[in-house]
Coordinates of C-alpha atoms and ligand atoms in Angstrom, one line a residue:
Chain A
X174 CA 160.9 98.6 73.8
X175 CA 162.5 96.4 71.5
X176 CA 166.4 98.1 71.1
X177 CA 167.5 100.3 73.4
X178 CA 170.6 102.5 72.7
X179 CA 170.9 104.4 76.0
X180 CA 169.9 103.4 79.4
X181 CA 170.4 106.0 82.3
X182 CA 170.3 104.3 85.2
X183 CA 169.7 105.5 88.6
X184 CA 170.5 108.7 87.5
X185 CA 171.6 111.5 90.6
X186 CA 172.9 114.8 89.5
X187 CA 173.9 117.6 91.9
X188 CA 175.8 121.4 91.2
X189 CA 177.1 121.9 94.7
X190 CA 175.8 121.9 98.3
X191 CA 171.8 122.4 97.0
X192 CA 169.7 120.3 96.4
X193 CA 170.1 117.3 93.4
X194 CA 168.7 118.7 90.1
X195 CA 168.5 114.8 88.7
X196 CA 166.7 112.3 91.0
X197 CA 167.5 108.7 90.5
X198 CA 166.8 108.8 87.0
X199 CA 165.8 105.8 85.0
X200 CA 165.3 106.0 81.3
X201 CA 165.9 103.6 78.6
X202 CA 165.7 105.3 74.9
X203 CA 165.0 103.2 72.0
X204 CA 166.6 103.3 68.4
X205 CA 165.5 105.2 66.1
X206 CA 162.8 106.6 68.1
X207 CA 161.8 110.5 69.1
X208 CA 161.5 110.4 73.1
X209 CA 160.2 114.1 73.9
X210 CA 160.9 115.0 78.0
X211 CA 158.7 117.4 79.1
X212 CA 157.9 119.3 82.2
X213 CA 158.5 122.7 83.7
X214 CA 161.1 125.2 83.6
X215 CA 163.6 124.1 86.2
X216 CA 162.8 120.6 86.3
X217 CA 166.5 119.3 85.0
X218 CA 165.3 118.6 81.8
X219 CA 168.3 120.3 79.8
X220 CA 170.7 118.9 83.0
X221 CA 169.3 115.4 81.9
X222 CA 170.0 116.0 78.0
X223 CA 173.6 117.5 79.1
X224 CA 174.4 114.4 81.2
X225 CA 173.9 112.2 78.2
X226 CA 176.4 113.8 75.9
X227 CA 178.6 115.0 79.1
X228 CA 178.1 118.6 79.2
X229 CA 177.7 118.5 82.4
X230 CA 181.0 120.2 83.6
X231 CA 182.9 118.1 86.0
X232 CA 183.9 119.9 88.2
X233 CA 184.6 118.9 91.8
X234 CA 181.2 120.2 93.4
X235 CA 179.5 118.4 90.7
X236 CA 178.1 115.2 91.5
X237 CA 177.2 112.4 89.5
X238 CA 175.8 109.0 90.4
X239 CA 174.5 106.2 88.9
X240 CA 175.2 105.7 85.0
X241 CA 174.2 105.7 81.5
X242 CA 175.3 103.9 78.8
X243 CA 175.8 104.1 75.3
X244 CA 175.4 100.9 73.2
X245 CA 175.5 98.8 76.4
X246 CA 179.5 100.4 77.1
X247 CA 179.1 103.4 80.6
X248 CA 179.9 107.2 78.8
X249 CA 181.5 108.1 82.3
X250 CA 184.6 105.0 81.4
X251 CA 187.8 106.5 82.0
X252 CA 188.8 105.2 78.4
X253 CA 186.0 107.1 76.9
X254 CA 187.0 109.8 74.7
X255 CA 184.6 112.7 74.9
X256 CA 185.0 114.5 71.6
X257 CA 184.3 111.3 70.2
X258 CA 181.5 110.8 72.5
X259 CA 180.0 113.9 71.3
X260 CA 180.1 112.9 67.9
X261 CA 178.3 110.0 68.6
X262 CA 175.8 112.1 70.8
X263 CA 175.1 115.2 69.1
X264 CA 173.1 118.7 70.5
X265 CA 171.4 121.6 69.0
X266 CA 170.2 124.2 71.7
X267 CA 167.4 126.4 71.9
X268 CA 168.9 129.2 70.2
X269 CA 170.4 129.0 67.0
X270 CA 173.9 129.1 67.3
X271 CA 175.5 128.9 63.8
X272 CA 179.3 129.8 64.5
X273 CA 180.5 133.3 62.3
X274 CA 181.5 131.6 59.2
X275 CA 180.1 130.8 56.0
X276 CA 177.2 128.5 55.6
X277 CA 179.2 125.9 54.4
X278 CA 182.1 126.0 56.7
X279 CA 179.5 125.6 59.3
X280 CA 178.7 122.4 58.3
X281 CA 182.0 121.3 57.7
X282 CA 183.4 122.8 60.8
X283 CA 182.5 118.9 62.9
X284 CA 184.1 116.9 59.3
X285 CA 187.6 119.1 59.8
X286 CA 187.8 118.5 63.8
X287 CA 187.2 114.9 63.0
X288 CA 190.3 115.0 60.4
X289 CA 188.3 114.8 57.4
X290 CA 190.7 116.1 54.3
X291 CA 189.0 115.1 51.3
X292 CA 187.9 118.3 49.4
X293 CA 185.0 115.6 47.9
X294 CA 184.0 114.2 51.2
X295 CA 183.4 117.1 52.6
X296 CA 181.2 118.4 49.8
X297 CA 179.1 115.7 49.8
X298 CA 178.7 115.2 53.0
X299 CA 177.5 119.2 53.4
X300 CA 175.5 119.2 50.8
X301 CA 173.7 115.5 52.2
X302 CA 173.0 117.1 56.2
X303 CA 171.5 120.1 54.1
X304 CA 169.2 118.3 52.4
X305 CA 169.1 116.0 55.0
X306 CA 168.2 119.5 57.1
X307 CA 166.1 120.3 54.5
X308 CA 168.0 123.4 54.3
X309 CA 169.8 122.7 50.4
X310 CA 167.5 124.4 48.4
X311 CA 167.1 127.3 50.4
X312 CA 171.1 128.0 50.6
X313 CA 172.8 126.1 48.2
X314 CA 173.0 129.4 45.9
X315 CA 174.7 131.2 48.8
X316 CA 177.1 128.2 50.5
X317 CA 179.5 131.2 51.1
X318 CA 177.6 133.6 52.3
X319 CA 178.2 134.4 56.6
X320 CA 175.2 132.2 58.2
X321 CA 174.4 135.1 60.1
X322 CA 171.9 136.3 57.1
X323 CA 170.2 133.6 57.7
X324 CA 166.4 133.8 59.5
X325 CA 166.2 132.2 62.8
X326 CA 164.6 128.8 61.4
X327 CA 166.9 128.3 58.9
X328 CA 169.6 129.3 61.2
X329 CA 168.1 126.0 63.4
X330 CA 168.3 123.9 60.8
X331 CA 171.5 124.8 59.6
X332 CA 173.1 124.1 63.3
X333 CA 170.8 120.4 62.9
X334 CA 172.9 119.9 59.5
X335 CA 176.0 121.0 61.3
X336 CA 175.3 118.2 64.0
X337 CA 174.5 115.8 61.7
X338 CA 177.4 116.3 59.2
X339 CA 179.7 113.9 61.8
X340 CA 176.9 111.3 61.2
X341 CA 175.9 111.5 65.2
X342 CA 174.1 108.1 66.8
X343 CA 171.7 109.8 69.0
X344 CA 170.6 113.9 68.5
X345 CA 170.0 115.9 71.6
X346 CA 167.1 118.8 71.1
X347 CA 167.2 121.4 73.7
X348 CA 163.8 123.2 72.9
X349 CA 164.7 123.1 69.1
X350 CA 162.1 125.6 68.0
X351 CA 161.5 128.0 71.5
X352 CA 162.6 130.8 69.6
X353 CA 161.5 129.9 66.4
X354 CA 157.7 131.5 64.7
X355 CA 154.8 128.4 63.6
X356 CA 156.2 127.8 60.0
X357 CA 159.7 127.6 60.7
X358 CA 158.7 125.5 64.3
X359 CA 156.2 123.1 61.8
X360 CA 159.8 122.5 59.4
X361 CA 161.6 121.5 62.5
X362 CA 158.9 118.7 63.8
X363 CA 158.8 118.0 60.1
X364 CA 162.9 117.1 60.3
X365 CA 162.5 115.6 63.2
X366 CA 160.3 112.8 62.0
X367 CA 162.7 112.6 58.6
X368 CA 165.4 112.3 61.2
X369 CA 164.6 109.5 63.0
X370 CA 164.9 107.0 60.3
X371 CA 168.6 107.6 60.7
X372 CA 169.2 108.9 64.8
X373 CA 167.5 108.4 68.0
X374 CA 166.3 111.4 68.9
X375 CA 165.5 113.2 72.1
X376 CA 163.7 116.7 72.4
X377 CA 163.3 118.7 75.4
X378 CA 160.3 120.8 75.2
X379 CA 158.1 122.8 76.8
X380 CA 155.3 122.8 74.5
X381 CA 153.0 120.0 75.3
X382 CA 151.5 120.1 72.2
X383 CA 154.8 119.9 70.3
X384 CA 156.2 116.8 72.7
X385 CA 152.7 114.9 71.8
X386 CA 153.1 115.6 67.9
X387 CA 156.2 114.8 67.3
X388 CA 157.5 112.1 69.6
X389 CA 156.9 108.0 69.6
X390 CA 158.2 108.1 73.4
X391 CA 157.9 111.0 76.3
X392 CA 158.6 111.4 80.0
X393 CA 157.0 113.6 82.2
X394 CA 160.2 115.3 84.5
X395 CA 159.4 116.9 88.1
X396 CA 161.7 118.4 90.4
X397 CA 164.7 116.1 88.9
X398 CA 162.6 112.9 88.8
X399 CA 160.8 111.4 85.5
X400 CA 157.3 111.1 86.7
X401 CA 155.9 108.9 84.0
X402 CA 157.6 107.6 81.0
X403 CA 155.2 105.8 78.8
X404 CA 154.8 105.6 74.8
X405 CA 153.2 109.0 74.0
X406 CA 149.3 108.4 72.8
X407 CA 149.1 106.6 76.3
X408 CA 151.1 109.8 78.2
X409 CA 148.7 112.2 76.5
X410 CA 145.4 110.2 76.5
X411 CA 145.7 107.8 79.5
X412 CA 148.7 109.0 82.1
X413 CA 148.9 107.0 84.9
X414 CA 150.2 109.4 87.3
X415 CA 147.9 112.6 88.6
X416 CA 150.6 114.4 88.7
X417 CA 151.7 114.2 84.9
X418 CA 147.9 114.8 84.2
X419 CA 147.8 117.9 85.8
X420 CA 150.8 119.2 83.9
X421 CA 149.6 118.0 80.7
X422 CA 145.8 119.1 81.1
X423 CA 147.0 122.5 82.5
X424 CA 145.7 122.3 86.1
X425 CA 146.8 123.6 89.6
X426 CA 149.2 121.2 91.1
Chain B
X1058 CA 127.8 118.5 87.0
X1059 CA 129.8 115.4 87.3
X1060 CA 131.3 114.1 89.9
X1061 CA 134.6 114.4 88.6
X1062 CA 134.3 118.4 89.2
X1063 CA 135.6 117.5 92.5
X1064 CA 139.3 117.8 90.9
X1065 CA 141.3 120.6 90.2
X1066 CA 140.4 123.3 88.0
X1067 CA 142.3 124.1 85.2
X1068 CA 144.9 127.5 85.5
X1069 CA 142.2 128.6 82.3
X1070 CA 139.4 129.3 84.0
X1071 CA 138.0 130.2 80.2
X1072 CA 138.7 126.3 79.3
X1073 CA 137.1 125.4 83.1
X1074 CA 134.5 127.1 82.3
X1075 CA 133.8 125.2 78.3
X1076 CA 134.3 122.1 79.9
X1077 CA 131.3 123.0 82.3
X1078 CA 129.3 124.1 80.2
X1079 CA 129.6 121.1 77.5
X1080 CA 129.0 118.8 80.5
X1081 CA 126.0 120.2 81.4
X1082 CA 124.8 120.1 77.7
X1083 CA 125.3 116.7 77.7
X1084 CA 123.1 115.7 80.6
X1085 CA 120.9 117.7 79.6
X1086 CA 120.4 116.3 76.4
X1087 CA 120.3 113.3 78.3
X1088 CA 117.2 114.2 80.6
X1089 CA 115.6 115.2 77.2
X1090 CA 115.7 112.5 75.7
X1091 CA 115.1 110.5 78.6
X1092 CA 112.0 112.6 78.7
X1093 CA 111.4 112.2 75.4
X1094 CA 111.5 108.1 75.8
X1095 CA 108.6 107.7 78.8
X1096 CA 106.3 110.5 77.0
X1097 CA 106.3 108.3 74.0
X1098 CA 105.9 105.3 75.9
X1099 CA 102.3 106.8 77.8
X1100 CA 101.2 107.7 74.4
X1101 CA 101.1 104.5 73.8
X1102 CA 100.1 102.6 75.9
X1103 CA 97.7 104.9 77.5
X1104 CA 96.6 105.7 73.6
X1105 CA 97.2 109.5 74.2
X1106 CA 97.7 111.4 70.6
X1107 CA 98.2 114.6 73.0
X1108 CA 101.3 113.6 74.2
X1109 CA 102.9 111.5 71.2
X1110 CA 101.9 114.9 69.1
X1111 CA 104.1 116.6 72.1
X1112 CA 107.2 113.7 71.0
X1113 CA 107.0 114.6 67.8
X1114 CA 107.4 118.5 67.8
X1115 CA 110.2 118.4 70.9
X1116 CA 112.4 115.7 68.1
X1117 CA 113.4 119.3 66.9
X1118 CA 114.9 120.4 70.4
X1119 CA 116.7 117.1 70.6
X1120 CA 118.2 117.6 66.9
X1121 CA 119.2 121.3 67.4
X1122 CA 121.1 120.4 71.1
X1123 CA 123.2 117.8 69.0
X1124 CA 123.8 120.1 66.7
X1125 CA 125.1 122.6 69.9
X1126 CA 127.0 120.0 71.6
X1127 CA 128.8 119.0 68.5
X1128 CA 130.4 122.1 68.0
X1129 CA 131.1 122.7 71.0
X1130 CA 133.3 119.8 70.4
X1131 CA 134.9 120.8 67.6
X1132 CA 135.5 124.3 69.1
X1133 CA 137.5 122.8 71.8
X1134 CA 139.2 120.5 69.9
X1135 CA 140.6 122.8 67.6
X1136 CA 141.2 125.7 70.3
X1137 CA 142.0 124.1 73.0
X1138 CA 143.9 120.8 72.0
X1139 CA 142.7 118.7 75.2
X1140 CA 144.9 115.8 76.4
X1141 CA 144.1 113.3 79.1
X1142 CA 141.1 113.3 81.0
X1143 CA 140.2 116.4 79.0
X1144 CA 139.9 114.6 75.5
X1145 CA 138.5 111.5 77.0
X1146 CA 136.2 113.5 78.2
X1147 CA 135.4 115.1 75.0
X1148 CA 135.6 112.3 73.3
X1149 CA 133.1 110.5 74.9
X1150 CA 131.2 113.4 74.3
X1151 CA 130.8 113.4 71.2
X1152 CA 129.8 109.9 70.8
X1153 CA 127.0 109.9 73.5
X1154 CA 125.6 112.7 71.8
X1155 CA 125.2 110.4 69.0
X1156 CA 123.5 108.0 71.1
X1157 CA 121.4 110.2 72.7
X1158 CA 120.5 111.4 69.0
X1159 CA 119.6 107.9 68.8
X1160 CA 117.7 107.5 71.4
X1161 CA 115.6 110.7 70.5
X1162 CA 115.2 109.0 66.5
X1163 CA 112.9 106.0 68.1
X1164 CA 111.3 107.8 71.0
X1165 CA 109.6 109.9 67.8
X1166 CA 109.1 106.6 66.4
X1167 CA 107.5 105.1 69.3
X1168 CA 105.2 108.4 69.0
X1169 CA 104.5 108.4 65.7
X1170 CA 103.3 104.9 65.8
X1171 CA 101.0 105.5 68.8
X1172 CA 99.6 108.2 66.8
X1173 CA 98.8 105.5 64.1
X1174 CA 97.3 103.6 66.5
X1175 CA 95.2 106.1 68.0
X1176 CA 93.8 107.5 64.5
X1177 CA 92.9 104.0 63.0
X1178 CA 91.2 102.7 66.3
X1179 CA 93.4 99.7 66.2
X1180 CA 92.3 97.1 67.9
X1181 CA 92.4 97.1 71.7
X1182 CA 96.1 95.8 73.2
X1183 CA 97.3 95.8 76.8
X1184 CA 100.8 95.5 75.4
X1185 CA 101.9 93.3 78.0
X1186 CA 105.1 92.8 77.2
X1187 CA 105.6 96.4 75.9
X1188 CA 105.1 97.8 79.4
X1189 CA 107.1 95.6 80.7
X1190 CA 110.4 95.9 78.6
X1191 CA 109.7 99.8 78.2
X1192 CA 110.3 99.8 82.0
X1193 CA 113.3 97.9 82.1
X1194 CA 114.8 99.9 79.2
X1195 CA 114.1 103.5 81.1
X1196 CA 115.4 102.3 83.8
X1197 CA 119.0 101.5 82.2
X1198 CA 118.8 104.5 80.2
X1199 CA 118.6 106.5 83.5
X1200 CA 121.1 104.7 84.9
X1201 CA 123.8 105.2 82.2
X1202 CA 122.9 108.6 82.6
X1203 CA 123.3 108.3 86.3
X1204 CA 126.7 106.5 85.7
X1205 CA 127.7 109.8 83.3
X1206 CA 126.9 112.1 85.8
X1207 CA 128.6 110.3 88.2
X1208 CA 131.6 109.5 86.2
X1209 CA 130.9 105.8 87.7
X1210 CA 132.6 102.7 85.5
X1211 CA 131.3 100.2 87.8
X1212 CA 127.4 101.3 87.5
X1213 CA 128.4 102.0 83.8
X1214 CA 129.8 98.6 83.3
X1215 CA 126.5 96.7 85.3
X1216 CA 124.6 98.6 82.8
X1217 CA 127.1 97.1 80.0
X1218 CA 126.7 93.5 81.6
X1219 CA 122.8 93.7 81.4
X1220 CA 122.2 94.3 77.7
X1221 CA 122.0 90.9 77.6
X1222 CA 119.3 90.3 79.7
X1223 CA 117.7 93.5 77.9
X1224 CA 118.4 90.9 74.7
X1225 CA 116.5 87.9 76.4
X1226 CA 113.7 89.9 77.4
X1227 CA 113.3 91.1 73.7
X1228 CA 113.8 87.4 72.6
X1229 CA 110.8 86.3 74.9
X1230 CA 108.7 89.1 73.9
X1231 CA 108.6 88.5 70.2
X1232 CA 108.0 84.8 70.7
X1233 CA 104.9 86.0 72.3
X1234 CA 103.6 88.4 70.0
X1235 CA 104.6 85.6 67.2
X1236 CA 102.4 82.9 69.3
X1237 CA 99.5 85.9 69.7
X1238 CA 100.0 86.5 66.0
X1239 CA 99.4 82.7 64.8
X1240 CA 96.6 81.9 67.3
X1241 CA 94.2 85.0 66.4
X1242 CA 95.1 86.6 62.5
X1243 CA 92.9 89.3 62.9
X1244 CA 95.2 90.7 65.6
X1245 CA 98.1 91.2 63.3
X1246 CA 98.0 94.8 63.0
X1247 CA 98.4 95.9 66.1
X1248 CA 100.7 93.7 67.4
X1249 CA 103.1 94.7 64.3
X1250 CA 102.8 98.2 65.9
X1251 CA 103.8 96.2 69.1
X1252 CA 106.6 94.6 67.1
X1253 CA 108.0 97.8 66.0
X1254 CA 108.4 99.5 69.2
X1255 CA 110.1 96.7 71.1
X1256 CA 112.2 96.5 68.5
X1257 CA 112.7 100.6 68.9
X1258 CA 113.1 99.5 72.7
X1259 CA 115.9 96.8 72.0
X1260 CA 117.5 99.2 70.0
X1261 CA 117.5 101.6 73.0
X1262 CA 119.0 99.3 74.9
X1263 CA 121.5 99.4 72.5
X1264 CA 122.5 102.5 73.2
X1265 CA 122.4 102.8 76.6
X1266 CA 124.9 99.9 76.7
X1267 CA 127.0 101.8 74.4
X1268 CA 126.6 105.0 76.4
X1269 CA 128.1 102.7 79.4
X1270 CA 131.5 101.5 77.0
X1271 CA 131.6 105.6 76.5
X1272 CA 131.6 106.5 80.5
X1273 CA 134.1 103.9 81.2
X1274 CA 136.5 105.1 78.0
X1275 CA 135.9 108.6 80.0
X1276 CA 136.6 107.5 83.3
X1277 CA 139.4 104.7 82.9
X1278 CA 141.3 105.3 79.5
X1279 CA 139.8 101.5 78.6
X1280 CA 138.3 101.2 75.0
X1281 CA 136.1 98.4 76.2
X1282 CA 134.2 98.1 73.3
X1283 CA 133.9 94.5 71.8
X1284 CA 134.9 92.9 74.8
X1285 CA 133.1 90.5 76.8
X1286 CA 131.7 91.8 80.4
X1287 CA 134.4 89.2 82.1
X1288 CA 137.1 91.2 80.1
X1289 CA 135.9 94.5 80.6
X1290 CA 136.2 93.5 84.5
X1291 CA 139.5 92.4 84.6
X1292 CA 140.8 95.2 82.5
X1293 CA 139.5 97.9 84.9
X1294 CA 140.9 96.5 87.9
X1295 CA 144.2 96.5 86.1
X1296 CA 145.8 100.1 86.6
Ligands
ADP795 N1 175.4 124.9 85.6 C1 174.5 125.0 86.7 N2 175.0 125.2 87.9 C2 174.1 125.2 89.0 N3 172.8 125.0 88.9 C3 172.3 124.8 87.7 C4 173.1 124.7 86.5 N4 172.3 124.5 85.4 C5 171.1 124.3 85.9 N5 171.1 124.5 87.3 C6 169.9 124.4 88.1 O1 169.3 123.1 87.9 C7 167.9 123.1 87.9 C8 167.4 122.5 86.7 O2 167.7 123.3 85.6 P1 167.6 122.8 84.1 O3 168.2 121.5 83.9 O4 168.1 123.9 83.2 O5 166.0 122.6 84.0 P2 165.0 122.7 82.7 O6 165.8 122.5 81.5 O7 164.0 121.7 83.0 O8 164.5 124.1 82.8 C9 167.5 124.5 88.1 O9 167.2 124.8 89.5 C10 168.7 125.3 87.7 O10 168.8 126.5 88.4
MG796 MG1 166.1 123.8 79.8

C-alpha cells in the first residue's frame, strides 16, 4: 500500500446498551483505489461506510472509539466541519435517491450549498459529473425534465454525478446497484473503474462476484470485525482465513 | 474422493455435488492412464502384441474422458463462478487433465512401438534399463496421484524434488544404450526402440512432476512452478 488516504484505527462502534456493531476496526484505504467490504447482511458494513463520512448520528447512546483519519488529520476533531467533510467524503446508497427536482438541479443541488454562483461554473461542472457519470448523453436533451422519469440505473448514476459535482476525495458505495437489473448494474462497475482515476472508492456489497470484479482492494466483515483484508485476486483465490473462505465459496459456517 | 471432502459442504448442494463428481473424474482418469502406462510397459517388455493392441484401442477412452472433464470445467466456470479453494481446485483441474492427456499420448507410444517390435522380430533385448526406469516412473506417477487424492503438498512436493533423480536415471540410461550401441552395430535397431521409450518415460516423469506443482497450487494457493525444490519448501511453510 503505497498512499493511504484513510486509516480507521481501532475502530469500536456501538447504538446503545447491545452489543458493538464495529469491532476494533483497522483499515487503511489507498488512493485512488476501489476497496469493496463484503460480508453478510448485519455485519456493520453500511455502519463502517457511515462512520467514515459521519453519518453515524451522535447521539448520546452512540459510542465511538478509536479513530479514522482523513489525509493524516482525525474526522472526529472538534474543528472539523462536517458539511465540509461530507464534501470531501461523498455517499450514494443502495437506492437511488435523486431529490424531486429537475435533472440538472440535481446535480447542482451540492455546487449551490457549497456557494457556487457562477451561472457558467455550474454548467460545466453538471455537464462534466454527467459525462463523468456517463449519464450526458442519455439526458442532456431533457436537463429539465423531473429526475423522477428517469429508470432506476440512470437514476444511480445521476445521484453518482450529483456526488461527484462537489469534486468529493473519497466516494462511499452503499450497495450501488442492489436494486438495479444486469445492464444497468454492468454501467455502474463500469463507472466505477472510470472513477477511480479521480476518487478513492469504497463499495459495500453483497455480491461476491461484483466485490471481486470491480475492486483492487476488499475486506471480508463479520459480526463488526474485518476478517481478512487483503488485495482482492489473493482474497478471492488464496484467503487466509477459513472463515472468509467459507463466505466467499458459499459454505456452512 | 479427496481428502479435502472432509470440509464443509457448500449451502448448493447442486455445486457440492459438480465438484464431486469432477473430482472423481479426475482420478479416474488418473487410474486410466496409470493403467494405460504399466499395460504398455508388459507389452514390451514381455513382447506381448495382445496387450499393446489393448493400449492402443483404450487411447480413445482416455481422449473422450478429457474431453468430459474439460467441460465440466468450463461448465462450472461459467455457471458457477468458483473462488478460493473452489477455483484452485478447478484450476488444477484442468491442467492435470492435460497431463494426464499426456501421459495417455506416450503410454500409446510405448505400445505402438512394442507392437513394432513384436511384428519385425527385432532382435532379442532384456531392456535392462527400461525395466528399471519404467518402475521408478509408475511409481511417481501413482504417487502424484496419491498426493491428488489426498490433497497432500508435502508427498506432492517429494514427488516435485525427485524429477531430478528421474533426470539422472534417464541420463545414465542413454549412456548405456549409446555404449551398447557403439560396441555391437548390429544392435541398433532395437535399442532405438529402447531409446524412444525412455525417452517417452522421462517425459512421463515430466508430468508427474508437473502434476505435483498442480496439487500444491490446489492445496496451498502457491504457483510453485519454476522454482527450485529449496524455494518451493520455504514458501509452503510460509502462511
Ligand atoms: N441506526 C441504528 N441503530 C441501531 N442499530 C443499528 C442502526 N443501524 C444498524 N444497526 C444494527 O447494526 C448492525 C449492523 O448493521 P449494518 O451496519 O446495517 O450492517 P450491514 O450493512 O452489513 O448489513 C445490525 O445488527 C443492525 O441492526
Ligand atoms: Mg448495509
Amino acid at each position: 500500500m503505497t498512499s493511504p488516504i484513510i486509516e480507521i484505527a481501532d475502530l469500536s462502534l456501538s447504538y446503545g446498551a447491545d452489543e458493538p456493531v464495529l469491532r476494533n476496526v483497522q483499515l487503511t484505504l489507498e488512493r485512488e483505489s476501489v476497496t469493496a467490504i463484503i460480508g453478510a447482511s448485519g455485519s456493520g458494513k453500511s455502519s463502517l461506510l457511515r462512520c467514515i463520512n459521519r453519518l453515524v448520528e451522535l447521539k448520546p447512546q452512540v459510542r465511538i472509539t478509536g479513530d479514522i483519519t482523513l489525509d493524516g488529520q482525525s474526522i472526529f476533531a472538534p474543528e472539523i466541519d462536517v458539511t465540509e467533510l461530507r464534501q470531501r467524503i461523498g455517499m450514494v446508497f443502495q437506492k437511488p435517491n435523486p431529490f424531486p427536482m429537475s435533472i440538472f438541479e440535481n446535480v447542482a443541488y451540492g455546487l449551490r450549498l457549497v456557494g457556487e454562483k457562477s451561472t457558467r461554473v455550474i454548467e460545466q461542472r453538471v455537464e462534466q459529473s454527467l459525462r463523468l457519470a456517463a449519464l450526458w448523453d442519455e439526458v442532456k436533451d431533457r436537463l429539465d425534465s423531473q429526475a423522477g422519469i428517469l429508470s432506476g440505473g440512470q437514476q444511480q448514476r445521476l445521484v453518482i454525478a450529483r456526488a461527484i459535482a462537489v469534486e468529493p476525495e473519497v466516494l462511499l458505495l452503499d450497495e450501488p446497484a442492489s436494486s438495479l437489473d444486469p445492464i444497468s448494474t454492468l454501467r455502474i462497475e463500469e463507472l466505477i473503474y472510470e472513477l477511480k482515476s479521480r476518487y478513492t472508492i469504497v463499495v459495500v456489497t453483497h455480491n461476491m462476484q461484483q466485490a471481486a470484479r470491480v475492486s483492487d482492494w476488499a475486506a471480508f466483515m463479520h459480526q463488526g470485525s474485518i476478517v481478512e483484508y487483503d488485495n482482492t485476486t489473493a482474497l478471492f483465490t488464496n484467503p487466509r482465513e477459513v472463515r472468509t473462505e467459507d463466505y466467499i465459496t458459499g459454505k456452512f459456517s | 474422493m479427496f481428502q479435502s471432502d472432509q470440509h464443509k459442504p457448500h449451502i448448493s448442494g447442486q455445486f457440492n455435488n459438480e465438484l464431486g463428481t469432477l473430482k472423481n473424474d479426475i482420478l479416474a482418469m488418473g487410474g486410466l492412464v496409470e493403467s494405460q502406462l504399466s499395460l504398455a510397459l508388459n507389452a514390451l517388455l514381455e513382447k506381448n502384441t495382445e496387450k499393446a493392441l489393448q493400449v492402443i484401442k483404450r487411447d480413445n477412452e482416455v481422449n473422450a474422458l478429457e474431453l468430459k472433464i474439460d467441460q465440466e470445467c468450463a461448465r462450472i466456470l461459467a455457471r458457477r463462478q468458483p473462488a478460493a479453494s473452489d477455483l484452485r481446485l478447478v484450476l488444477a483441474v484442468i491442467k492435470i487433465n492435460m497431463d494426464l492427456e499426456r501421459v495417455g499420448d506416450e503410454a500409446a507410444k510405448i505400445a505402438r512401438q512394442a507392437k513394432v517390435i513384436v511384428e519385425n522380430s527385432l532382435l532379442d533385448s532384456q531392456f535392462v534399463n527400461l525395466r528399471l526406469m519404467g518402475k521408478q516412473i509408475i511409481d511417481t506417477l501413482r504417487l502424484a496421484l496419491d498426493a491428488l487424492a489426498r490433497s497432500d503438498a508435502q508427498l506432492a512436493l517429494e514427488i516435485v524434488a525427485g524429477d531430478s533423480s528421474i533426470d539422472a536415471v534417464y541420463a545414465q540410461a542413454m549412456e548405456v544404450v549409446v555404449k551398447t550401441m557403439r560396441a555391437d552395430e548390429s544392435i541398433i535397431p532395437v535399442m532405438l526402440n529402447e531409446l524412444w521409450a525412455l525417452k517417452a518415460l522421462e517425459r512421463i516423469g515430466d508430468h508427474a512432476s508437473n502434476i505435483g506443482e498442480h496439487v500444491i497450487y490446489m492445496v496451498s494457493g502457491h504457483d510453485v512452478r519454476h522454482r527450485s525444490s529449496a524455494e518451493i519448501s520455504n514458501q509452503l511453510e510460509s502462511p
